[in-house]
mmCIF file of C-alpha atoms and ligand atoms in Angstrom:
data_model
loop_
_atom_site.group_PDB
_atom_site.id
_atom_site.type_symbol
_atom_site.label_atom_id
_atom_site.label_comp_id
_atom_site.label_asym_id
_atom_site.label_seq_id
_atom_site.Cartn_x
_atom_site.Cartn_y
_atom_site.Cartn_z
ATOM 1 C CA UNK S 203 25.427 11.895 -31.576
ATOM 2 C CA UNK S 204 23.692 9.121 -29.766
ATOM 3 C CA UNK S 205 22.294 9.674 -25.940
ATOM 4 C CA UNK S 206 20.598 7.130 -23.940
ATOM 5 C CA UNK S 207 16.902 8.183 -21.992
ATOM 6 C CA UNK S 208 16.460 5.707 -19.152
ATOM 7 C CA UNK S 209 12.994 5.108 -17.486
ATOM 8 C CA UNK S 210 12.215 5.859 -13.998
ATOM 9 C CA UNK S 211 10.164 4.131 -11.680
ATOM 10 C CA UNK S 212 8.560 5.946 -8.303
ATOM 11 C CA UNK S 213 9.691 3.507 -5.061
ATOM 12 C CA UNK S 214 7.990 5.693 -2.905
ATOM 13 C CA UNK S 215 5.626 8.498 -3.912
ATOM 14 C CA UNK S 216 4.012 10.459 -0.962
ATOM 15 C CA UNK S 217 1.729 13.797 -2.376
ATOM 16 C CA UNK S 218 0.427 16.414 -0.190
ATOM 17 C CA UNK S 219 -3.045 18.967 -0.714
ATOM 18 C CA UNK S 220 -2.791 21.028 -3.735
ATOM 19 C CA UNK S 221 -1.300 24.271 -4.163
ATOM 20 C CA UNK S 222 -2.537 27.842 -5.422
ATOM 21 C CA UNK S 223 -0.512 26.927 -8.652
ATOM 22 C CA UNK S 224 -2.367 23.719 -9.386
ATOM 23 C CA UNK S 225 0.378 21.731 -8.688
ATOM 24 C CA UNK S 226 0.800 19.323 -5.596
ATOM 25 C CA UNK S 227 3.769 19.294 -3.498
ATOM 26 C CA UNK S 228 5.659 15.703 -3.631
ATOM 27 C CA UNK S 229 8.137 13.486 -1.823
ATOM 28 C CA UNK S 230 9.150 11.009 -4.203
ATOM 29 C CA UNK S 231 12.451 8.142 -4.101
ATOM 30 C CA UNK S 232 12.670 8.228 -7.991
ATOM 31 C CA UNK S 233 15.243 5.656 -9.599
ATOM 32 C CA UNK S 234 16.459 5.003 -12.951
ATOM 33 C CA UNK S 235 15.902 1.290 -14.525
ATOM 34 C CA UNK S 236 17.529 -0.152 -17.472
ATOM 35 C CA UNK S 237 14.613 0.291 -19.812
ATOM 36 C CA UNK S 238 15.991 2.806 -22.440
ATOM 37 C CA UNK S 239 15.148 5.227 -25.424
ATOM 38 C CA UNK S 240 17.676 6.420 -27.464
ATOM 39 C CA UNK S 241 18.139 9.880 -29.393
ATOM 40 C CA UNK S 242 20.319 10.007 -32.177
ATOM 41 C CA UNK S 243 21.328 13.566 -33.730
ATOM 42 C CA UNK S 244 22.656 13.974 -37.245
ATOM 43 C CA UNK S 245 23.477 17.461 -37.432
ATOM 44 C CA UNK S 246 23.898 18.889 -41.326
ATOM 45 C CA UNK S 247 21.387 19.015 -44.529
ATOM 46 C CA UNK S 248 18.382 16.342 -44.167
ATOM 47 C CA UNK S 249 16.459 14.431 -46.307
ATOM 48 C CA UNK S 250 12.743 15.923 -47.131
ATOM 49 C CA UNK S 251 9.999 15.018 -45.499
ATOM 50 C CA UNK S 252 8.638 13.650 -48.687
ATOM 51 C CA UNK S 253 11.789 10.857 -48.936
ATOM 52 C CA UNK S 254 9.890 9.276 -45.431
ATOM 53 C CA UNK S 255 6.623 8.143 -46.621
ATOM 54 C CA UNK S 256 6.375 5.411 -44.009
ATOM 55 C CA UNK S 257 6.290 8.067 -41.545
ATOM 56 C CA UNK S 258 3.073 8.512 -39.831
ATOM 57 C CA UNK S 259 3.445 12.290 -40.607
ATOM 58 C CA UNK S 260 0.104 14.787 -40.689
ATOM 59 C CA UNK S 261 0.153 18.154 -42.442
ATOM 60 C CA UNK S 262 1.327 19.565 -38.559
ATOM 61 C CA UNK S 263 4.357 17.153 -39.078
ATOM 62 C CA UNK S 264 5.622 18.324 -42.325
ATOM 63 C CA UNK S 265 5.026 21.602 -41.469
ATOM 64 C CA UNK S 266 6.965 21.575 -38.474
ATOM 65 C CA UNK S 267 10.369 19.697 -39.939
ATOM 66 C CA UNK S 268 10.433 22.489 -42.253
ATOM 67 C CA UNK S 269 12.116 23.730 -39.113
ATOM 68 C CA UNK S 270 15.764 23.712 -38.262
ATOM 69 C CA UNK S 271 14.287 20.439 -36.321
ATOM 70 C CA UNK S 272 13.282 17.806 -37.126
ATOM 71 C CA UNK S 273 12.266 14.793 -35.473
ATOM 72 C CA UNK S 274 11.306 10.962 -36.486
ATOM 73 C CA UNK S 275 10.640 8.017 -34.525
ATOM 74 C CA UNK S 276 10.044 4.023 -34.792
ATOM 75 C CA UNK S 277 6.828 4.469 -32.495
ATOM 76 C CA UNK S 278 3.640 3.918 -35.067
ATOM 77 C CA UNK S 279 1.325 6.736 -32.980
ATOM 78 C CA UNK S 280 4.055 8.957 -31.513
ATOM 79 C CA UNK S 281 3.502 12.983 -32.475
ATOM 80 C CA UNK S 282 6.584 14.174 -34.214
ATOM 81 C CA UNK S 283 5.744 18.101 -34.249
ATOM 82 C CA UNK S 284 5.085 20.488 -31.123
ATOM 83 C CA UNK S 285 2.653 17.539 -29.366
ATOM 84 C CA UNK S 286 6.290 15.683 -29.072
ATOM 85 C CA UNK S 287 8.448 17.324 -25.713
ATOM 86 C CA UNK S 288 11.782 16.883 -28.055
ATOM 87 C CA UNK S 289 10.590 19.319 -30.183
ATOM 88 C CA UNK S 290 9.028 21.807 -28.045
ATOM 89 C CA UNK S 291 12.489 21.327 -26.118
ATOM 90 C CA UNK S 292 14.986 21.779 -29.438
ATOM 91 C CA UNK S 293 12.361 24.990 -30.550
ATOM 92 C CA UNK S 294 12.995 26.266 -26.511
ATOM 93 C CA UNK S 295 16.497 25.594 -26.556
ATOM 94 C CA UNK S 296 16.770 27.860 -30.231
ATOM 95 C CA UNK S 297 15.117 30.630 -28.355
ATOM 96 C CA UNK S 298 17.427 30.868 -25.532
ATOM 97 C CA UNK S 299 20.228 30.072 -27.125
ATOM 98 C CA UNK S 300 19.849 33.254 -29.842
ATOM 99 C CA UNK S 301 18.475 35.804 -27.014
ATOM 100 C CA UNK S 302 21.009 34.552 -24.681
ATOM 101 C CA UNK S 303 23.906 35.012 -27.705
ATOM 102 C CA UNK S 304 25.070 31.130 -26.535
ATOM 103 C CA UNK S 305 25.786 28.675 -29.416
ATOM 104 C CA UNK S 306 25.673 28.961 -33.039
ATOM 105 C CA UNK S 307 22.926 31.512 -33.555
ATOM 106 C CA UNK S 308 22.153 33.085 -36.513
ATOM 107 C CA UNK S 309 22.370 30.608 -39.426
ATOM 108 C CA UNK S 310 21.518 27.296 -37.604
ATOM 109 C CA UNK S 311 22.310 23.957 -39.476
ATOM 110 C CA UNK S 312 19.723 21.767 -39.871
ATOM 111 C CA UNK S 313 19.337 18.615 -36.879
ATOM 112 C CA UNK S 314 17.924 15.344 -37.911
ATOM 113 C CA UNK S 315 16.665 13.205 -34.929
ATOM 114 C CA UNK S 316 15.658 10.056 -34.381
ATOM 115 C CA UNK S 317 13.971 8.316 -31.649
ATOM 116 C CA UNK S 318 14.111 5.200 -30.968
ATOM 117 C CA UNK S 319 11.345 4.211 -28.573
ATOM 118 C CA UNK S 320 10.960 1.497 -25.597
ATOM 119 C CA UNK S 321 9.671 3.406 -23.010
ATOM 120 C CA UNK S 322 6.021 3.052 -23.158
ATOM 121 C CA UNK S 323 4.354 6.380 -23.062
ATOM 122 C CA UNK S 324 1.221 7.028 -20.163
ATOM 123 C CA UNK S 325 2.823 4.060 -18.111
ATOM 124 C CA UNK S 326 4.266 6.308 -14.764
ATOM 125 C CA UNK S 327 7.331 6.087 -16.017
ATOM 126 C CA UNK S 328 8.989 9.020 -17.487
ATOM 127 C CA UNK S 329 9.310 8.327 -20.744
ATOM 128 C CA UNK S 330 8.166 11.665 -22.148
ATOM 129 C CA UNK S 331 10.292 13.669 -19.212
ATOM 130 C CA UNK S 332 13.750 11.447 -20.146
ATOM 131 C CA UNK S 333 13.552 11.850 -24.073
ATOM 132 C CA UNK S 334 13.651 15.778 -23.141
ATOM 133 C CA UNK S 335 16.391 15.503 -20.930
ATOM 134 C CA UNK S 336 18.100 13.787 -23.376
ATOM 135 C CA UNK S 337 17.739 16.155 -26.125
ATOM 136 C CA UNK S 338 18.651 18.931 -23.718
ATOM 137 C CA UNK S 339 21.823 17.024 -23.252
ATOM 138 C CA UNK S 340 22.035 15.968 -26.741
ATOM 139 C CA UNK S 341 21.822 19.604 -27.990
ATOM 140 C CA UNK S 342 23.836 21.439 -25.524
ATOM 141 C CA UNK S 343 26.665 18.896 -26.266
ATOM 142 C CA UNK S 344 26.003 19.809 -29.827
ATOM 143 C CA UNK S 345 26.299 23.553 -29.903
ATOM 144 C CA UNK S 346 29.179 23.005 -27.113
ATOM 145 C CA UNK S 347 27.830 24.703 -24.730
ATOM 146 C CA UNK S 348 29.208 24.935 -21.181
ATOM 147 C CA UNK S 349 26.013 24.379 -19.364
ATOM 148 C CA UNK S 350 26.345 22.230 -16.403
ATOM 149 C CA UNK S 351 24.035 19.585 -14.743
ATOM 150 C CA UNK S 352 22.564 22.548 -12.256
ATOM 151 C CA UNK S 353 22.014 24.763 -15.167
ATOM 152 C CA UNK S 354 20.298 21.877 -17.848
ATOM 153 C CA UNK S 355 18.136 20.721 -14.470
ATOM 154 C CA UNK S 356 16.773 24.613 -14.202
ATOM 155 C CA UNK S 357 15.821 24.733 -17.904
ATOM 156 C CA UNK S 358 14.092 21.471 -18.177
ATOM 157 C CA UNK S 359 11.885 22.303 -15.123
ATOM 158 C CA UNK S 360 9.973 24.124 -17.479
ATOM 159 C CA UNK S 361 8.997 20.524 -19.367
ATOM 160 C CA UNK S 362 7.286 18.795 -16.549
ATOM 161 C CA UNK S 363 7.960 18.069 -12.921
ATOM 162 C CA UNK S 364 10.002 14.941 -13.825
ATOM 163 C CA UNK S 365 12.633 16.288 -16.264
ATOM 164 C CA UNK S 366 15.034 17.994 -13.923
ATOM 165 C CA UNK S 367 15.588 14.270 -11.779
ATOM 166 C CA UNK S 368 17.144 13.226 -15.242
ATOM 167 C CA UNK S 369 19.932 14.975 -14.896
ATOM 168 C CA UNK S 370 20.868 13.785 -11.325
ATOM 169 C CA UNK S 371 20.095 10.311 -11.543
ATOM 170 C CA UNK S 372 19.831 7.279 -11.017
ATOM 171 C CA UNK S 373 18.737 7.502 -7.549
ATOM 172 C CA UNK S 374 17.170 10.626 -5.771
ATOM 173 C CA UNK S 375 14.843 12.444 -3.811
ATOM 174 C CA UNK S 376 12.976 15.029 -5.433
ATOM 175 C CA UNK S 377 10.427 17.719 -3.303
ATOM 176 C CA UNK S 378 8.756 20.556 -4.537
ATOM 177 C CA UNK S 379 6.397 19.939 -7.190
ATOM 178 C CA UNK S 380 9.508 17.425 -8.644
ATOM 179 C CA UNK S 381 11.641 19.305 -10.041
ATOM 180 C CA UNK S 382 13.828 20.417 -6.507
ATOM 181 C CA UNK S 383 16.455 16.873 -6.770
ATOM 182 C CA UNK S 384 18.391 15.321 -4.220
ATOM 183 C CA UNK S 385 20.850 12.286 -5.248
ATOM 184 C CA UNK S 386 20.577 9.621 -2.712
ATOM 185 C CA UNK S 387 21.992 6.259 -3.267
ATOM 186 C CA UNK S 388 20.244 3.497 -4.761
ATOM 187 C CA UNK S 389 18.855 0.270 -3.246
ATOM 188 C CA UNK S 390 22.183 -2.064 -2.511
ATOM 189 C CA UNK S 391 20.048 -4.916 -2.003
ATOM 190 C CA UNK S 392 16.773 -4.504 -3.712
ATOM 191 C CA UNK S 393 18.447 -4.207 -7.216
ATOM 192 C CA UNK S 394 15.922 -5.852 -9.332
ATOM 193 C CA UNK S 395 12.096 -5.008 -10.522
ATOM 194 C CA UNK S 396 9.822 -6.932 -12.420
ATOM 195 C CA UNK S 397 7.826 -3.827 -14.364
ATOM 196 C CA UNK S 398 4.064 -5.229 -14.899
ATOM 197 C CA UNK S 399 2.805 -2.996 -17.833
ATOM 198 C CA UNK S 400 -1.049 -3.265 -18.203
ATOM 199 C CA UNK S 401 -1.151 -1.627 -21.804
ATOM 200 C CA UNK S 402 -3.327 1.356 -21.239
ATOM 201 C CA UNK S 403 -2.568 4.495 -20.766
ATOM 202 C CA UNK S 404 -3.203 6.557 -17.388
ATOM 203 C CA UNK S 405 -3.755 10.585 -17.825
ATOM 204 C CA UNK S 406 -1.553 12.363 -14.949
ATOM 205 C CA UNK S 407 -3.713 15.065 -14.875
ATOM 206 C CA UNK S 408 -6.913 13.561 -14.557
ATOM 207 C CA UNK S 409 -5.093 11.365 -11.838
ATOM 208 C CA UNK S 410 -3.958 14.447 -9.445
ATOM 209 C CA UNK S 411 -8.039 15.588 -10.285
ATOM 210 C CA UNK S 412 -9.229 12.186 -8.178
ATOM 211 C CA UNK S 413 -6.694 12.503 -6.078
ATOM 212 C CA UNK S 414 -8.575 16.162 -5.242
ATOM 213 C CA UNK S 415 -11.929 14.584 -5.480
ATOM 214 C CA UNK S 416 -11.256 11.831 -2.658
ATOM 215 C CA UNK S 417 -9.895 14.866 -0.599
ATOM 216 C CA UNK S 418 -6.240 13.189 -0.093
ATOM 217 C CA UNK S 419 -3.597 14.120 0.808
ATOM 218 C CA UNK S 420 -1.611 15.455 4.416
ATOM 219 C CA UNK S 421 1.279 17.749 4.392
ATOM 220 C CA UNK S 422 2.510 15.423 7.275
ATOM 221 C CA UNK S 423 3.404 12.986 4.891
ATOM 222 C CA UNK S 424 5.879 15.431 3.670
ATOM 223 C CA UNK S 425 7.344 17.228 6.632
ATOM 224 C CA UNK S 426 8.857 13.996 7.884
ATOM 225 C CA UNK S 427 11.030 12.071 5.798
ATOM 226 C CA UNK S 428 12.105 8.482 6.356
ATOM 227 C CA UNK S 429 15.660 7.967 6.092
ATOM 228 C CA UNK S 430 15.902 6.464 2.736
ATOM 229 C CA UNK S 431 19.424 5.855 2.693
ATOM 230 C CA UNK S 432 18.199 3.092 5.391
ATOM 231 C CA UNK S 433 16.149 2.121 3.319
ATOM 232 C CA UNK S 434 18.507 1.684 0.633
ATOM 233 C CA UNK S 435 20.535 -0.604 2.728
ATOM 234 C CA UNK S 436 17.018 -3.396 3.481
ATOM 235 C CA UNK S 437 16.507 -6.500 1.119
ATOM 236 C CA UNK S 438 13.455 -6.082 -1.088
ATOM 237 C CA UNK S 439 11.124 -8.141 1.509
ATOM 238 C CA UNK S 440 11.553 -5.623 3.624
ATOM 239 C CA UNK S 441 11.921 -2.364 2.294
ATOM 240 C CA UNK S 442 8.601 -3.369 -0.211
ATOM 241 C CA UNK S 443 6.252 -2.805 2.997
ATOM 242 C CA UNK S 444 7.637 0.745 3.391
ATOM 243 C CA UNK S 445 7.129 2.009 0.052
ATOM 244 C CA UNK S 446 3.470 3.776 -0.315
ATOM 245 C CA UNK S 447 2.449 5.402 -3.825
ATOM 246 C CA UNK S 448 0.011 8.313 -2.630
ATOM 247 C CA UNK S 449 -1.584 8.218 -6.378
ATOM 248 C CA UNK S 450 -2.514 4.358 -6.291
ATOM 249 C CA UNK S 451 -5.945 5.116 -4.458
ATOM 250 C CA UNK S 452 -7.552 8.036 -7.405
ATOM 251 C CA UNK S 453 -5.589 5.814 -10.094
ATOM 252 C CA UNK S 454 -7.431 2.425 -8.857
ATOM 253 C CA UNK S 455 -10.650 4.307 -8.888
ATOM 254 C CA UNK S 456 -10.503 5.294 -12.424
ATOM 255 C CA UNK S 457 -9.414 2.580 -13.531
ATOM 256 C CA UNK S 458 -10.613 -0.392 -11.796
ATOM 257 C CA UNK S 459 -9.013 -2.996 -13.619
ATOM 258 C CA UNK S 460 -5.621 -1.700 -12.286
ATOM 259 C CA UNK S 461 -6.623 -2.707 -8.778
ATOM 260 C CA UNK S 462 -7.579 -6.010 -9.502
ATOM 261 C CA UNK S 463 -4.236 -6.885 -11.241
ATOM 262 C CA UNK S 464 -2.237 -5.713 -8.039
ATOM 263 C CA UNK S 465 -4.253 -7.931 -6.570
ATOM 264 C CA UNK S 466 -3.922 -10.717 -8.451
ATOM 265 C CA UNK S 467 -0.173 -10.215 -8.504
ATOM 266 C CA UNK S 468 -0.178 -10.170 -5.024
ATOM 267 C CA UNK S 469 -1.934 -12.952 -4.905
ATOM 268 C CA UNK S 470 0.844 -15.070 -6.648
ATOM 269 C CA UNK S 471 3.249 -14.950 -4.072
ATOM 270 C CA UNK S 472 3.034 -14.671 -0.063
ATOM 271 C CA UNK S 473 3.795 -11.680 1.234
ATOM 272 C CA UNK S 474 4.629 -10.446 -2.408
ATOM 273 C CA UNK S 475 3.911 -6.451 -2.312
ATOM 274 C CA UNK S 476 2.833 -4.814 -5.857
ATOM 275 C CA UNK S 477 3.354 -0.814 -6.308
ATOM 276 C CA UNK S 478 2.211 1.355 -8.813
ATOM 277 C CA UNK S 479 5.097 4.245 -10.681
ATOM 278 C CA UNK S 480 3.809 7.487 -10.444
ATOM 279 C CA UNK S 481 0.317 8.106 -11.675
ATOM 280 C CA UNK S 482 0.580 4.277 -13.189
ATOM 281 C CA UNK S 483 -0.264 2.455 -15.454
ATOM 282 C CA UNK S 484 3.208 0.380 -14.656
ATOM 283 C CA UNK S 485 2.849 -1.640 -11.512
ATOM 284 C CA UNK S 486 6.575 -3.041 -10.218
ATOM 285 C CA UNK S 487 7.971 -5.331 -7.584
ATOM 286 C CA UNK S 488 11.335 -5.375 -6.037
ATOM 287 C CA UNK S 489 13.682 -8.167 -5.835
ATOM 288 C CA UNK S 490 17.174 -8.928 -4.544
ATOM 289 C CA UNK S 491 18.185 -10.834 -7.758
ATOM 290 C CA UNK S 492 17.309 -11.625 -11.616
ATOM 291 C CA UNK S 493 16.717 -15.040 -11.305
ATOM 292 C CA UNK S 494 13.927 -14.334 -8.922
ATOM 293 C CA UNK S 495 12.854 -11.328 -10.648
ATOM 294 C CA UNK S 496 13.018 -13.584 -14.107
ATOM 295 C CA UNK S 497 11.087 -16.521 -12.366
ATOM 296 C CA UNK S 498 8.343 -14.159 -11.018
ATOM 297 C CA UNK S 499 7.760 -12.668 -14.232
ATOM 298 C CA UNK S 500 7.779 -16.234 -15.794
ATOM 299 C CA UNK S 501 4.567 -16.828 -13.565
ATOM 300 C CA UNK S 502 2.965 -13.881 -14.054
ATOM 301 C CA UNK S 503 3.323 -14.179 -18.128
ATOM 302 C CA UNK S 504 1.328 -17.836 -17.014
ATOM 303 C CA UNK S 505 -0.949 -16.123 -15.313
ATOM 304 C CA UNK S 506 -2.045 -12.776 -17.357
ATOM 305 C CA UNK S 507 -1.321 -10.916 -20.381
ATOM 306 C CA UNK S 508 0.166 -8.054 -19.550
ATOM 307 C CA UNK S 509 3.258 -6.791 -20.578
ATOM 308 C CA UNK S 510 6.519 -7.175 -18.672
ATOM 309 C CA UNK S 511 9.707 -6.510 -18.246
ATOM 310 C CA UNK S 512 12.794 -7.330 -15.538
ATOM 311 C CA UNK S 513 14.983 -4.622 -14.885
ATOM 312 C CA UNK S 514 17.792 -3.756 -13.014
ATOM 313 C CA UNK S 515 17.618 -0.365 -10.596
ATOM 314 C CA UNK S 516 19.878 2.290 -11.234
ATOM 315 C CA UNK S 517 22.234 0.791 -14.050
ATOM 316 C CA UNK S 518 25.445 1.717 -14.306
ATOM 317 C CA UNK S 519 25.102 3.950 -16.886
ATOM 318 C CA UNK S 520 26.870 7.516 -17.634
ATOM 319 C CA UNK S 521 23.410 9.383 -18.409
ATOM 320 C CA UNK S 522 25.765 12.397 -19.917
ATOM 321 C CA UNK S 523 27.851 9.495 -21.745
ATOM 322 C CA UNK S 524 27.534 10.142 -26.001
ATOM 323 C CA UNK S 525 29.010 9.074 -28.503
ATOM 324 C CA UNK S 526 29.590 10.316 -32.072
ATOM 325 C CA UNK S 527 29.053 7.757 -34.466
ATOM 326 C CA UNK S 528 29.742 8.463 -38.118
ATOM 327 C CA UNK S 529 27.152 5.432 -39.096
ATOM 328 C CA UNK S 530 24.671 6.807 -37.025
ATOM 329 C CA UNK S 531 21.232 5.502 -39.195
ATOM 330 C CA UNK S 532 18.758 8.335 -38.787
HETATM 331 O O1 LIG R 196 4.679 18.711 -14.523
HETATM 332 P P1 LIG R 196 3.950 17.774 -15.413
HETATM 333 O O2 LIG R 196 3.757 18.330 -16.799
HETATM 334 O O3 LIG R 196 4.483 16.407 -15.418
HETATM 335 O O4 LIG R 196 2.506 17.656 -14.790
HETATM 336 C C1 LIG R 196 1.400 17.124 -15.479
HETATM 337 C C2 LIG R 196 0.165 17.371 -14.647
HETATM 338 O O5 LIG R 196 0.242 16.575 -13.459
HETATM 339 C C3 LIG R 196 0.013 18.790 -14.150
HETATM 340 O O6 LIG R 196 -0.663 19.566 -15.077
HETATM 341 C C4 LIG R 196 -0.798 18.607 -12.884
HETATM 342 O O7 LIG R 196 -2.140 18.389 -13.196
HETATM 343 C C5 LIG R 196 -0.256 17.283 -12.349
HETATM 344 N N1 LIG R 196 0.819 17.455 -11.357
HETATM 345 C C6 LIG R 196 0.503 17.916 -10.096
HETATM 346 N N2 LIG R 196 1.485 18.056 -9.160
HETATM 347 C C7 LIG R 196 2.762 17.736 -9.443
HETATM 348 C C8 LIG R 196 3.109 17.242 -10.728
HETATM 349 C C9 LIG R 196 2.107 17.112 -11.656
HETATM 350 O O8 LIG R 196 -0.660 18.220 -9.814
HETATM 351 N N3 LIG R 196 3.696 17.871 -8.512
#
């Protein structure tokens, strides 16, 4: 069984003062773009650890694929025990499933996974969060289990504030501290993004921390929503100067060098408007078109070297859509 894990990008990302839980409460315009991991089950006996030298597998690996679990991936540094969400996910999903008496408890066959990954991970843009909602979808599929979108959205709150908008996608409004989702439809005219990715790594947590530090944050922000579905109707040089990312200020002061490439990617273009996806490190710009999306990132790749990427917003694509494949490589 295959399933897709799309990325996400933040359009617009307004956060208010912190709560007594530690979390912050959000307004974000979240939307899907066609940068993709894939998950691939194999359910049935596996291979032993020791048959995958190349793997980059500690003792905490191998100890943990002794499980009914197991995971491996083509990313060189990526954890493949508890430190990865899939696992912690398929181990959560084990638990409920026998104490709930739902799916094939008891004697479980063994699942091989394999991830396949493009999503960079510490980049704002939901990697992490979308390779569990995969494997949430992935499994329940698996053990045929009747839950429905409502019901795999409450379970994956648990995961991280991001999870649940997975399985609403590609386009919605999510409140709360992320995890309460509203679909909302996608820009019509602003379909493209040019995804700048500066190849470090921002720490969320640490990023909400400044965010404290510099006091920020007004509940205002949050009590009056724009009407996004207005906003979904205005060509990119237009609906750009409305967007705001409430996390760009603490994430520019820790890391400098992230302010000065907005600003030299401003600088490229008039009037060309830069945002940065959640707590960053991606930075994104909106267009109405590939080729202009293309030929901006063509002068950008001149003029730095970052990664990028050109991407289309909300792709057509059936996030609960799998497939069975009998050549499946894991
Ligand atoms: O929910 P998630 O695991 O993605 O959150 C990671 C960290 O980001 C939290 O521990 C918290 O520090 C911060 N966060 C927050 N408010 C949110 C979402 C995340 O403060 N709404």
């Amino acid at each position: 069984m295959r399933v897709v894990a799309p990325a996400k990008i933040n359009l617009h990302l307004r956060v208010g003062r912190v709560r007594a839980d530690g979390f912050h409460p959000l307004l974000t315009w979240m939307c899907t773009v066609d940068l993709f991991d894939t998950l691939t089950l194999i359910r049935g006996p596996r291979e032993s650890n020791r048959d995958h030298k190349s793997d980059a597998t500690s003792p905490a690996n191998a100890a943990e694929s002794d499980d009914w679990f197991s995971l491996r991936t083509d990313h060189p540094t990526l954890p493949t025990d508890r430190g990865n969400l899939v696992v912690r996910v398929a181990a959560a999903m084990a638990d409920t499933l026998g104490r709930d008496g739902e799916g094939s408890t008891g004697r479980r066959e063994r699942v091989s996974a394999f991830l396949t990954k493009r999503i960079p991970a510490g980049a704002g843009l939901g990697g992490g969060s979308s390779d569990a909602a995969a494997t949430i979808r992935a499994l329940a599929a698996m053990e045929k289990l009747n839950w429905t979108a409502a019901r795999m959205s409450e379970f994956a709150a648990q995961f991280g504030s991001d999870v649940p908008f997975f399985f609403h996608g590609p386009s919605s409004i999510c409140t709360g501290r992320g995890e309460i989702v509203r679909p909302t439809p996608a820009p019509a005219r602003a379909t493209y993004a040019v995804l700048v990715l500066p190849g470090f790594e921002m720490p969320t947590p640490k990023v909400y921390a400044a965010f404290d530090e510099l006091k920020l944050g007004s509940d205002d922000s949050l009590d009056a929503p724009p009407d996004f579905a207005a906003w979904a109707e205005l060509k990119s040089e237009d609906l750009l100067p409305r967007l705001v990312n409430d996390l760009e200020a603490p994430a520019f002061k820790l890391q400098p060098a992230l302010a000065e490439l907005k600003a030299k990617l401003e600088q490229l273009e008039k009037n060309r408007i830069v945002r940065m996806s959640g707590s960053g490190s991606t930075l994104f710009t909106l267009f109405d078109d590939e080729a202009t999306a293309s030929e901006f990132a063509r002068r950008v790749r001149l003029e730095t070297n970052v990664g990028l990427q050109a991407v289309r917003l909300a792709p057509a694509v059936n996030m609960s859509a799998m497939s069975m494949s009998a050549s499946a490589q894991v």
